Coordinates of C-alpha atoms and ligand atoms in Angstrom, one line a residue:
M6 CA 0.0 0.0 0.0
T7 CA 1.4 3.5 -0.9
A8 CA 0.6 5.9 1.9
P9 CA -0.2 9.5 1.2
T10 CA 2.7 11.6 2.3
S11 CA 1.2 14.6 4.1
P12 CA -2.2 15.7 5.3
A13 CA -4.1 18.5 3.7
A14 CA -4.1 21.9 5.5
P15 CA -6.2 21.8 8.6
I16 CA -9.7 23.0 8.4
D17 CA -10.3 25.8 10.8
P18 CA -13.1 24.3 13.1
T19 CA -14.4 27.8 13.9
S20 CA -15.1 28.3 10.2
T21 CA -17.4 25.3 9.9
D22 CA -21.2 25.5 9.9
A23 CA -21.2 23.0 12.8
W24 CA -19.2 25.4 14.9
A25 CA -21.5 28.3 14.3
E26 CA -24.5 26.1 15.1
L27 CA -22.8 24.8 18.2
E28 CA -22.3 28.3 19.4
A29 CA -25.9 29.3 18.8
H30 CA -27.1 26.0 20.4
N31 CA -24.9 26.6 23.5
L32 CA -26.6 30.0 24.0
E33 CA -30.0 28.6 23.6
L34 CA -29.4 25.4 25.6
E35 CA -31.9 25.3 28.4
G36 CA -32.6 22.9 31.2
S37 CA -30.5 20.8 33.5
L38 CA -29.4 17.2 33.8
R39 CA -32.3 16.7 36.3
E40 CA -34.8 17.9 33.7
W41 CA -33.2 16.2 30.7
F42 CA -33.3 12.8 32.5
E43 CA -36.9 13.4 33.5
T44 CA -38.1 14.4 30.1
D45 CA -36.0 11.9 28.1
R46 CA -36.5 8.4 29.5
Q47 CA -34.1 7.1 26.9
R48 CA -31.3 9.4 27.8
A49 CA -29.1 7.0 29.7
E50 CA -29.5 4.3 27.0
R51 CA -29.1 6.8 24.2
F52 CA -25.7 8.0 25.5
T53 CA -24.3 4.7 26.6
H54 CA -22.1 2.7 24.3
D55 CA -19.9 -0.4 24.4
A56 CA -16.5 -0.4 22.9
A57 CA -14.8 -3.8 23.1
E58 CA -15.3 -4.7 26.8
L59 CA -15.6 -1.1 27.9
H60 CA -19.1 0.2 28.9
V61 CA -19.2 3.9 28.6
D62 CA -22.0 6.2 29.8
L63 CA -21.8 9.7 28.5
S64 CA -25.3 10.6 29.7
K65 CA -24.2 12.7 32.6
N66 CA -22.5 15.2 30.3
L67 CA -24.0 18.6 29.7
L68 CA -25.4 17.9 26.3
T69 CA -28.5 17.0 24.5
P70 CA -29.0 14.7 21.4
T71 CA -28.8 17.9 19.3
T72 CA -25.4 18.8 20.8
M73 CA -24.1 15.4 19.9
E74 CA -25.5 15.6 16.3
L75 CA -23.7 19.0 15.9
L76 CA -20.5 17.6 17.3
L77 CA -20.6 14.7 14.9
Q78 CA -21.2 17.2 12.1
L79 CA -18.2 19.1 13.2
A80 CA -16.1 15.9 13.1
R81 CA -17.3 15.3 9.5
E82 CA -16.6 18.9 8.5
V83 CA -13.0 18.8 9.8
G84 CA -12.4 15.3 8.4
V85 CA -11.8 13.3 11.6
E86 CA -12.5 10.0 10.0
E87 CA -10.3 10.7 6.9
H88 CA -7.5 11.6 9.2
R89 CA -8.0 8.4 11.3
D90 CA -7.8 6.3 8.1
A91 CA -4.7 8.2 6.9
M92 CA -3.1 7.5 10.3
F93 CA -3.8 3.8 10.2
A94 CA -2.6 3.6 6.6
G95 CA 0.8 5.2 7.5
A96 CA 0.4 8.7 6.1
H97 CA 3.0 11.2 7.4
I98 CA 0.6 13.0 9.7
N99 CA 3.5 13.9 12.0
T100 CA 4.2 16.9 9.7
T101 CA 7.0 18.6 11.7
E102 CA 9.1 15.4 11.8
D103 CA 7.8 14.1 8.5
R104 CA 6.9 10.7 10.0
A105 CA 4.1 8.2 9.8
V106 CA 2.2 7.6 13.1
L107 CA 1.8 3.9 13.4
H108 CA 1.5 2.9 17.1
A109 CA -1.7 1.0 16.1
A110 CA 0.5 -1.2 14.0
L111 CA 2.3 -2.4 17.1
R112 CA -0.7 -4.4 18.1
R113 CA -1.9 -5.9 14.9
P114 CA -2.3 -9.6 15.5
A115 CA 0.3 -12.0 14.1
G116 CA -0.6 -13.1 10.6
S117 CA -2.8 -10.0 9.8
S118 CA -3.7 -10.0 6.2
P119 CA -3.0 -8.1 4.0
S120 CA 0.3 -7.1 5.7
L121 CA 1.0 -3.5 6.3
E122 CA 3.8 -1.9 4.2
V123 CA 4.7 1.7 4.7
D124 CA 7.6 3.6 3.2
G125 CA 9.1 0.4 1.9
Q126 CA 9.0 -1.3 5.4
N127 CA 7.0 -4.4 6.1
I128 CA 5.7 -3.2 9.4
D129 CA 4.1 -6.4 10.5
E130 CA 7.2 -8.5 9.9
D131 CA 9.4 -6.1 11.8
V132 CA 6.9 -5.7 14.7
R133 CA 6.4 -9.4 15.1
G134 CA 10.2 -10.1 14.7
T135 CA 11.0 -7.7 17.5
L136 CA 8.3 -9.1 19.8
H137 CA 9.7 -12.6 19.2
R138 CA 13.1 -11.5 20.4
V139 CA 11.6 -9.7 23.4
Y140 CA 9.6 -12.7 24.4
D141 CA 12.5 -15.0 23.9
F142 CA 14.6 -12.8 26.2
A143 CA 11.7 -12.6 28.7
D144 CA 11.3 -16.4 28.8
K145 CA 15.0 -16.8 29.5
V146 CA 14.9 -14.4 32.4
R147 CA 11.6 -15.9 33.8
S148 CA 12.8 -19.5 33.5
G149 CA 16.2 -18.8 35.1
E150 CA 18.1 -19.6 32.0
W151 CA 19.4 -16.0 31.8
T152 CA 21.4 -15.4 35.0
G153 CA 23.6 -12.7 36.3
V154 CA 27.4 -12.9 35.8
T155 CA 27.8 -14.9 39.0
G156 CA 25.2 -17.5 37.9
K157 CA 22.4 -16.3 40.2
R158 CA 18.8 -16.0 39.0
I159 CA 17.4 -12.5 38.2
K160 CA 15.1 -11.3 40.9
T161 CA 14.7 -7.6 40.0
V162 CA 14.4 -5.9 36.6
V163 CA 15.2 -2.1 36.8
N164 CA 13.8 -0.1 33.9
I165 CA 15.7 3.2 33.4
G166 CA 13.8 5.7 31.2
I167 CA 11.8 8.8 31.4
G168 CA 8.6 10.2 29.8
G169 CA 7.2 7.7 27.4
S170 CA 10.1 5.3 28.3
D171 CA 8.9 5.2 31.9
L172 CA 5.3 6.3 32.4
G173 CA 3.7 3.6 30.3
P174 CA 5.8 0.8 31.7
V175 CA 5.4 1.9 35.3
M176 CA 1.7 2.5 34.9
V177 CA 1.0 -0.9 33.4
Y178 CA 3.3 -2.7 35.9
E179 CA 1.4 -1.1 38.8
A180 CA -2.0 -1.9 37.1
L181 CA -1.2 -5.5 36.5
K182 CA 0.9 -6.4 39.5
P183 CA -1.2 -9.5 40.3
F184 CA 0.2 -10.9 37.0
A185 CA 3.9 -10.5 38.1
Q186 CA 5.9 -13.8 38.4
D187 CA 6.6 -14.8 41.9
G188 CA 10.1 -13.8 42.9
L189 CA 10.5 -11.3 40.0
E190 CA 9.8 -7.6 40.6
A191 CA 10.2 -4.4 38.5
R192 CA 11.7 -1.1 39.6
F193 CA 11.7 2.1 37.7
I194 CA 14.3 4.9 37.7
S195 CA 13.4 8.1 35.8
N196 CA 14.3 11.3 37.6
I197 CA 17.8 12.8 37.3
D198 CA 17.5 13.6 41.0
P199 CA 20.2 11.3 42.3
T200 CA 17.8 10.2 45.0
D201 CA 15.9 8.2 42.5
A202 CA 18.8 6.0 41.4
Y203 CA 20.0 5.8 45.0
A204 CA 16.6 4.9 46.6
S205 CA 15.7 2.4 43.8
T206 CA 19.0 0.4 44.1
Q207 CA 20.2 0.7 47.7
D208 CA 18.5 -2.4 48.9
L209 CA 19.1 -4.5 45.7
D210 CA 21.7 -7.2 45.2
P211 CA 23.7 -6.4 42.0
E212 CA 24.1 -10.2 41.4
T213 CA 20.3 -10.7 40.9
T214 CA 19.6 -7.3 39.2
L215 CA 19.0 -6.8 35.5
V216 CA 18.8 -3.3 34.0
I217 CA 16.9 -2.2 31.0
V218 CA 18.0 1.1 29.6
A219 CA 14.9 2.4 27.7
S220 CA 15.2 5.5 25.5
K221 CA 13.8 6.1 22.1
T222 CA 16.5 8.5 21.1
F223 CA 19.3 7.2 23.5
T224 CA 20.3 10.9 24.0
T225 CA 18.1 11.7 27.0
Q226 CA 20.3 13.3 29.7
E227 CA 18.3 11.8 32.6
T228 CA 18.3 8.3 31.3
L229 CA 22.0 8.1 30.2
T230 CA 23.1 9.7 33.5
N231 CA 21.0 7.2 35.5
A232 CA 22.3 4.3 33.3
R233 CA 25.9 5.3 34.1
L234 CA 25.1 5.7 37.8
V235 CA 23.5 2.2 38.0
R236 CA 26.3 0.7 36.0
Q237 CA 28.8 2.1 38.5
W238 CA 26.7 0.8 41.4
L239 CA 26.4 -2.6 39.8
L240 CA 30.1 -3.0 39.0
S241 CA 31.3 -1.8 42.3
G242 CA 28.8 -4.1 44.1
L243 CA 30.0 -7.1 42.1
R244 CA 33.6 -6.2 42.8
E245 CA 32.8 -6.3 46.5
S246 CA 30.4 -9.3 46.7
A247 CA 31.9 -11.5 44.0
G248 CA 35.4 -10.2 43.5
L249 CA 34.7 -9.1 39.9
T250 CA 37.9 -8.2 38.1
A251 CA 38.4 -5.4 35.5
E252 CA 38.6 -8.1 32.7
Q253 CA 35.2 -9.4 33.7
E254 CA 33.4 -6.0 33.6
Q255 CA 32.4 -6.3 30.0
E256 CA 30.8 -9.7 30.6
A257 CA 29.0 -8.3 33.7
V258 CA 27.6 -5.5 31.6
A259 CA 26.4 -8.0 29.0
K260 CA 24.7 -10.1 31.6
H261 CA 23.1 -7.3 33.5
F262 CA 22.3 -4.6 30.9
V263 CA 20.0 -4.6 28.0
A264 CA 18.6 -1.7 26.0
V265 CA 15.5 -0.6 24.1
S266 CA 15.9 2.2 21.5
T267 CA 15.4 3.3 18.0
A268 CA 19.1 4.3 17.9
L269 CA 20.9 1.0 18.1
D270 CA 24.2 2.6 17.1
K271 CA 24.1 4.8 20.2
V272 CA 23.3 1.8 22.4
E273 CA 26.5 0.2 21.2
A274 CA 28.5 3.4 21.7
F275 CA 27.2 3.3 25.3
G276 CA 28.7 -0.1 25.8
I277 CA 25.7 -2.4 25.5
D278 CA 26.0 -5.3 23.2
P279 CA 23.6 -4.8 20.2
E280 CA 22.7 -8.5 20.7
N281 CA 21.1 -7.4 23.9
A282 CA 19.2 -4.5 22.4
F283 CA 15.6 -4.3 21.2
G284 CA 14.6 -1.8 18.6
F285 CA 11.6 0.1 17.5
W286 CA 10.9 2.8 14.9
D287 CA 10.6 6.5 14.5
W288 CA 6.9 6.1 13.6
V289 CA 6.2 5.3 17.3
G290 CA 6.0 8.3 19.5
G291 CA 7.5 8.0 23.0
R292 CA 4.2 8.5 24.7
Y293 CA 2.6 5.9 22.4
S294 CA 5.4 3.3 22.9
V295 CA 4.4 1.2 25.9
D296 CA 3.2 -1.5 23.5
S297 CA 6.6 -1.6 21.6
A298 CA 9.8 -3.0 22.9
I299 CA 9.6 -0.3 25.5
G300 CA 7.4 -2.8 27.2
T301 CA 10.3 -5.3 27.6
V302 CA 10.2 -4.9 31.4
L303 CA 6.5 -5.8 31.3
A304 CA 6.9 -8.8 29.0
T305 CA 9.7 -10.0 31.4
V306 CA 8.0 -9.5 34.7
L307 CA 4.3 -10.0 33.8
G308 CA 5.1 -12.5 31.0
P309 CA 4.8 -12.7 27.3
D310 CA 1.2 -14.1 27.6
A311 CA 0.0 -11.1 29.6
F312 CA 1.8 -8.8 27.2
E313 CA 0.1 -10.4 24.2
E314 CA -3.2 -10.0 26.0
L315 CA -2.5 -6.3 26.5
L316 CA -1.7 -5.9 22.8
A317 CA -5.0 -7.8 21.9
G318 CA -6.9 -5.3 24.1
F319 CA -5.2 -2.3 22.3
H320 CA -6.1 -3.9 19.0
A321 CA -9.8 -4.5 20.0
M322 CA -10.1 -0.7 20.6
D323 CA -8.2 0.1 17.4
E324 CA -10.7 -2.0 15.5
H325 CA -13.6 -0.3 17.2
F326 CA -12.2 3.2 16.4
A327 CA -11.5 2.2 12.8
T328 CA -14.8 0.6 12.1
A329 CA -17.7 1.5 14.5
P330 CA -20.2 3.9 13.1
A331 CA -19.6 7.5 14.2
E332 CA -22.8 7.6 16.3
Q333 CA -21.5 4.7 18.4
N334 CA -17.8 5.3 18.1
V335 CA -16.7 5.8 21.7
P336 CA -13.2 7.4 21.2
L337 CA -14.8 9.7 18.6
L338 CA -17.7 10.6 20.9
M339 CA -15.5 11.1 23.9
G340 CA -13.1 13.3 22.0
L341 CA -16.0 15.4 20.7
V342 CA -17.4 15.7 24.2
N343 CA -14.0 17.0 25.4
V344 CA -14.1 19.5 22.5
W345 CA -17.6 20.6 23.7
N346 CA -16.4 21.0 27.3
V347 CA -13.2 22.9 26.3
N348 CA -14.4 25.1 23.5
F349 CA -18.0 25.8 24.3
L350 CA -18.4 25.2 28.1
E351 CA -14.9 26.7 28.8
A352 CA -13.5 23.9 30.9
E353 CA -9.8 24.3 31.4
T354 CA -9.0 21.0 33.1
H355 CA -10.2 17.4 33.0
A356 CA -10.1 15.0 35.9
V357 CA -9.5 11.3 35.4
L358 CA -10.6 9.3 38.5
P359 CA -10.0 5.6 38.5
Y360 CA -11.8 3.6 41.2
S361 CA -9.0 1.1 41.2
Q362 CA -5.9 1.4 43.4
Y363 CA -3.9 -0.5 40.8
L364 CA -4.6 2.3 38.3
H365 CA -2.9 4.9 40.6
R366 CA -0.4 5.9 37.9
F367 CA -3.0 6.1 35.2
P368 CA -3.6 9.9 35.5
A369 CA 0.1 10.6 35.4
Y370 CA 0.5 8.4 32.3
L371 CA -2.5 10.3 30.7
Q372 CA -0.8 13.6 31.5
Q373 CA 2.0 12.9 29.1
L374 CA -0.3 11.3 26.5
T375 CA -2.8 14.1 26.4
M376 CA -0.8 17.2 27.3
E377 CA 2.4 16.5 25.3
S378 CA 0.1 15.6 22.4
N379 CA -2.3 18.5 22.4
G380 CA -0.6 21.2 24.4
K381 CA 0.1 23.3 21.3
S382 CA -0.8 26.7 19.9
V383 CA 0.3 26.0 16.4
R384 CA -1.5 23.9 13.8
W385 CA 0.1 21.2 11.6
D386 CA 0.6 23.7 8.8
G387 CA 2.4 26.2 11.1
S388 CA -0.5 28.6 11.4
L389 CA -1.8 29.6 14.8
A390 CA -4.6 27.5 16.5
T391 CA -7.9 29.3 16.2
T392 CA -9.4 28.0 19.4
E393 CA -8.4 26.9 22.9
T394 CA -6.6 23.6 22.7
G395 CA -5.4 20.9 25.1
E396 CA -6.9 20.9 28.6
V397 CA -5.0 20.1 31.7
F398 CA -5.5 16.5 32.7
W399 CA -5.1 15.4 36.3
G400 CA -6.5 13.0 38.8
E401 CA -6.0 10.5 41.6
P402 CA -7.7 7.2 42.4
G403 CA -11.0 7.3 44.2
T404 CA -11.9 7.2 47.0
N405 CA -8.7 9.1 48.1
G406 CA -9.6 12.0 45.8
Q407 CA -13.0 12.3 47.5
H408 CA -11.3 13.3 50.7
A409 CA -8.9 15.7 49.0
F410 CA -10.1 17.7 46.0
Y411 CA -13.6 16.6 45.1
Q412 CA -14.9 19.5 47.2
L413 CA -13.9 21.8 44.4
I414 CA -15.4 19.6 41.7
H415 CA -18.7 19.5 43.6
Q416 CA -19.0 23.1 44.8
G417 CA -16.2 25.2 43.3
T418 CA -16.7 28.0 40.7
R419 CA -15.0 26.1 37.9
L420 CA -16.5 23.5 35.6
I421 CA -14.3 20.3 35.8
P422 CA -15.4 17.5 33.5
A423 CA -14.4 14.1 35.0
D424 CA -14.0 10.6 33.8
F425 CA -14.8 8.0 36.4
I426 CA -13.4 4.5 35.8
A427 CA -14.4 1.3 37.7
F428 CA -14.4 -2.5 37.4
A429 CA -17.2 -4.9 38.3
T430 CA -15.0 -7.6 39.6
P431 CA -12.3 -6.7 42.1
N432 CA -8.8 -8.1 41.9
H433 CA -9.0 -9.0 45.5
A434 CA -12.5 -9.7 46.9
L435 CA -12.3 -8.8 50.6
V436 CA -15.1 -8.7 53.1
D437 CA -15.5 -6.6 56.2
G438 CA -17.8 -8.8 58.4
E439 CA -20.8 -9.3 56.1
Q440 CA -19.8 -6.4 53.9
D441 CA -18.3 -7.0 50.5
V442 CA -15.8 -4.1 50.4
H443 CA -15.7 -3.8 46.7
E444 CA -19.4 -3.0 46.8
L445 CA -18.8 -0.3 49.3
F446 CA -16.1 1.1 47.0
L447 CA -18.4 1.0 44.0
A448 CA -21.3 2.6 45.9
N449 CA -18.9 5.6 46.2
F450 CA -18.2 5.5 42.5
F451 CA -21.9 5.5 41.7
A452 CA -22.7 8.1 44.3
Q453 CA -20.2 10.7 43.1
T454 CA -21.4 10.9 39.5
K455 CA -25.0 11.1 40.8
A456 CA -24.2 13.9 43.2
L457 CA -22.2 15.8 40.5
A458 CA -25.0 15.4 38.0
F459 CA -28.1 16.1 40.1
G460 CA -26.8 18.0 43.1
K461 CA -29.0 19.0 46.0
T462 CA -31.5 21.9 45.9
A463 CA -32.1 24.4 48.6
E464 CA -35.5 22.8 49.2
E465 CA -33.9 19.4 49.7
V466 CA -31.4 20.9 52.1
R467 CA -34.2 22.6 54.1
A468 CA -36.3 19.4 54.1
E469 CA -33.4 17.8 56.0
G470 CA -33.8 20.5 58.7
T471 CA -31.1 22.9 57.8
E472 CA -31.9 26.6 58.0
G473 CA -30.5 30.1 57.4
A474 CA -27.1 30.7 55.8
L475 CA -26.1 27.1 56.1
V476 CA -28.6 26.2 53.4
A477 CA -26.5 27.8 50.6
A478 CA -23.3 26.1 52.0
R479 CA -25.0 22.7 51.8
E480 CA -26.6 23.2 48.4
F481 CA -25.1 21.4 45.4
S482 CA -25.7 22.9 42.0
G483 CA -25.4 19.7 40.1
D484 CA -24.9 19.9 36.3
R485 CA -21.2 19.0 36.7
P486 CA -20.3 16.8 33.8
T487 CA -19.0 13.3 34.1
T488 CA -18.4 10.2 32.0
S489 CA -18.5 6.7 33.6
I490 CA -16.3 4.0 32.1
M491 CA -16.9 0.5 33.4
A492 CA -15.4 -2.9 32.5
P493 CA -15.8 -6.4 33.8
K494 CA -12.3 -6.6 35.4
L495 CA -8.9 -5.0 35.3
T496 CA -7.2 -7.5 33.0
P497 CA -4.3 -7.0 30.6
S498 CA -6.8 -6.8 27.7
V499 CA -9.1 -4.3 29.4
L500 CA -6.1 -2.2 30.3
G501 CA -4.9 -2.2 26.6
Q502 CA -8.5 -1.2 25.6
L503 CA -8.4 1.7 28.1
I504 CA -5.0 3.0 27.0
A505 CA -6.0 2.8 23.3
L506 CA -9.3 4.6 24.1
Y507 CA -7.4 7.6 25.5
E508 CA -4.9 7.5 22.6
H509 CA -7.7 7.8 20.1
I510 CA -9.7 10.4 22.2
T511 CA -6.5 12.5 22.1
F512 CA -6.2 12.1 18.3
V513 CA -9.8 13.1 17.7
Q514 CA -9.3 16.4 19.7
G515 CA -6.0 17.0 17.9
V516 CA -7.7 16.7 14.5
V517 CA -10.6 19.0 15.4
W518 CA -8.1 21.6 16.6
G519 CA -5.8 21.1 13.6
I520 CA -2.9 20.1 15.8
N521 CA -0.1 17.6 15.1
S522 CA -0.5 15.5 18.2
F523 CA 2.7 13.6 17.6
D524 CA 5.6 16.1 18.0
Q525 CA 6.8 17.7 21.3
W526 CA 8.9 20.7 20.5
G527 CA 7.8 22.4 23.6
V528 CA 10.0 20.3 25.8
E529 CA 13.2 21.2 23.9
L530 CA 14.0 24.8 25.1
G531 CA 14.3 23.7 28.8
K532 CA 16.5 20.8 27.8
Q533 CA 18.8 23.2 25.8
L534 CA 19.0 25.8 28.5
A535 CA 19.8 23.1 31.2
K536 CA 22.8 22.1 29.2
G537 CA 23.9 25.8 28.7
L538 CA 23.5 26.5 32.4
A539 CA 26.0 23.8 33.5
P540 CA 29.1 26.1 33.8
A541 CA 27.1 28.7 35.8
V542 CA 25.7 26.0 38.1
A543 CA 29.3 24.7 38.5
G544 CA 30.4 28.1 39.8
D545 CA 31.8 30.0 36.7
E546 CA 31.3 33.6 37.9
Q547 CA 31.3 35.0 34.4
A548 CA 28.7 32.6 33.3
I549 CA 26.5 33.4 36.4
S550 CA 26.8 37.1 35.8
A551 CA 25.7 36.6 32.2
E552 CA 22.3 35.2 33.4
D553 CA 19.2 37.3 34.0
A554 CA 19.1 38.7 37.6
S555 CA 16.6 36.1 38.9
T556 CA 18.4 33.0 37.5
A557 CA 21.8 34.4 38.7
G558 CA 20.4 35.0 42.2
L559 CA 19.0 31.5 42.4
I560 CA 22.2 30.0 41.3
R561 CA 24.2 32.0 43.8
Y562 CA 21.8 30.9 46.5
Y563 CA 22.4 27.3 45.5
R564 CA 26.2 27.7 45.5
E565 CA 26.2 29.3 48.9
Q566 CA 23.9 26.7 50.5
R567 CA 25.7 23.8 48.8
Q568 CA 29.1 25.0 50.2
Q569 CA 27.6 25.1 53.7
G570 CA 25.7 21.9 53.4
Ligands
F6P19 O1 10.4 15.0 27.3 C1 10.3 14.8 25.9 C2 10.5 13.4 25.5 O2 11.1 13.4 24.2 C3 9.3 12.5 25.5 O3 8.5 12.8 24.4 C4 9.8 11.2 25.6 O4 8.9 10.2 25.9 C5 10.9 11.4 26.7 O5 11.4 12.7 26.4 C6 12.0 10.3 26.7 O6 12.7 10.3 25.5 P1 13.6 9.1 25.1 O7 12.7 7.8 25.1 O8 14.1 9.4 23.8 O9 14.6 8.9 26.2

């Protein structure tokens, strides 16, 4: 298949008929969620859709069937479906880097036909070939065939990476911990704060530790610095515990270090044997890479079977996004609801609230996925965005969030759309006396979206015996939009579906706004400046004086304190 090379110029969403109609509709929109549910008995059913195993209820959002029709018209006018098809076919929709965007190809099942060929590369063959090597390696570690240099079985796999080379793996590991092999754990080092490398290794035995250096570019300062620190720790530990000689160092690195990268030449230059390196390709964005070889730590600790199940879940959602009719296409509808909330209801943030302790890193993972993708003011043709774009994503697991920030969501002055995520079957069914604790937990999940949607009127507050000024304080306005996402259980497949759902939601929003969701130039300036500041931080007075007054003052403060400390 020959892929188109670049997308047409973005269509300004604000110039479409649908946009003008949405603006007028927003001004005319009357009623409340209470009224809409009362007058439209089909509302819950109308706005609830299934995508693979996910059951998604959009009915508690601030919209009517007309709103949804207009949003779907907007999607048609800006060409969301055409862009989706172009992405899946391998068009270079990452315009600033002139790259295809093919994370969905990472999870095509083995033997997919016809096979996907893009830019002269047989994508399926390469993806499956790499997975095969990753699984082979994982099996060796899991069975004990792969040992450390002293012959001891590997007990800990330390993944060193940052951003997409960390957040996806750590989030999935935390989410699927019950699938980890007994006696094998994962650790993650990301921050260049030396505390991270220290704290993550200080109780480990170098003889039973395997390190995966994960970096798409293999140039990232944090990752390479941490890799050198851990190599130092490992070799000096082995010298002490096993009398490792200088001649044996190379062998020790080969047995204890593997790498994942698109830049295999740089891996070799770092001293890691290319035999022990797993590749991926420039058409996989860092924040879309957890299902590539970047997931080697997952395939190793959770196992190839669980990893395959995860990929199958991703693929099920890809299929839904690629083929479901627009009116039932969940990623499309959720992306459009987000556009409605951001551009018409003026929401600035979006909470993601998993009612699952195992998903505690999911909001952090989504922050990179959504904000690095859509935090842009320039469109894919270089022109300025014509509307507000990416909202701030944040969140914490329920019920902890209920006792922290939900107050503001319930009664604050800002509109905060929120996604609530829950699973019918718990990973651990515990009882408190007669009480099934998961049921208590889910009662909270159901109660919160109900309270946010329908609130509590002054009359209802008074009817409970409250009077005077306290009435207003105890009143809840309701009409605070939420989406409920439920699934049977948090399995590898369901997790894959959930991640792919948010990938595609992000894509839909990006297309509506005319944004290239696949570059990240905004993180470059800080990186450049950090390098340039090194001499000043090291105390070069001339370099310090050349800085702006604030930066120079802060560096001087640091120097003084450091000398005293
Ligand atoms: O911070 C920017 C970024 O390039 C992310 O997009 C990426 O996921 C992360 O750094 C890590 O990059 P790499 O995998 O190349 O080390």
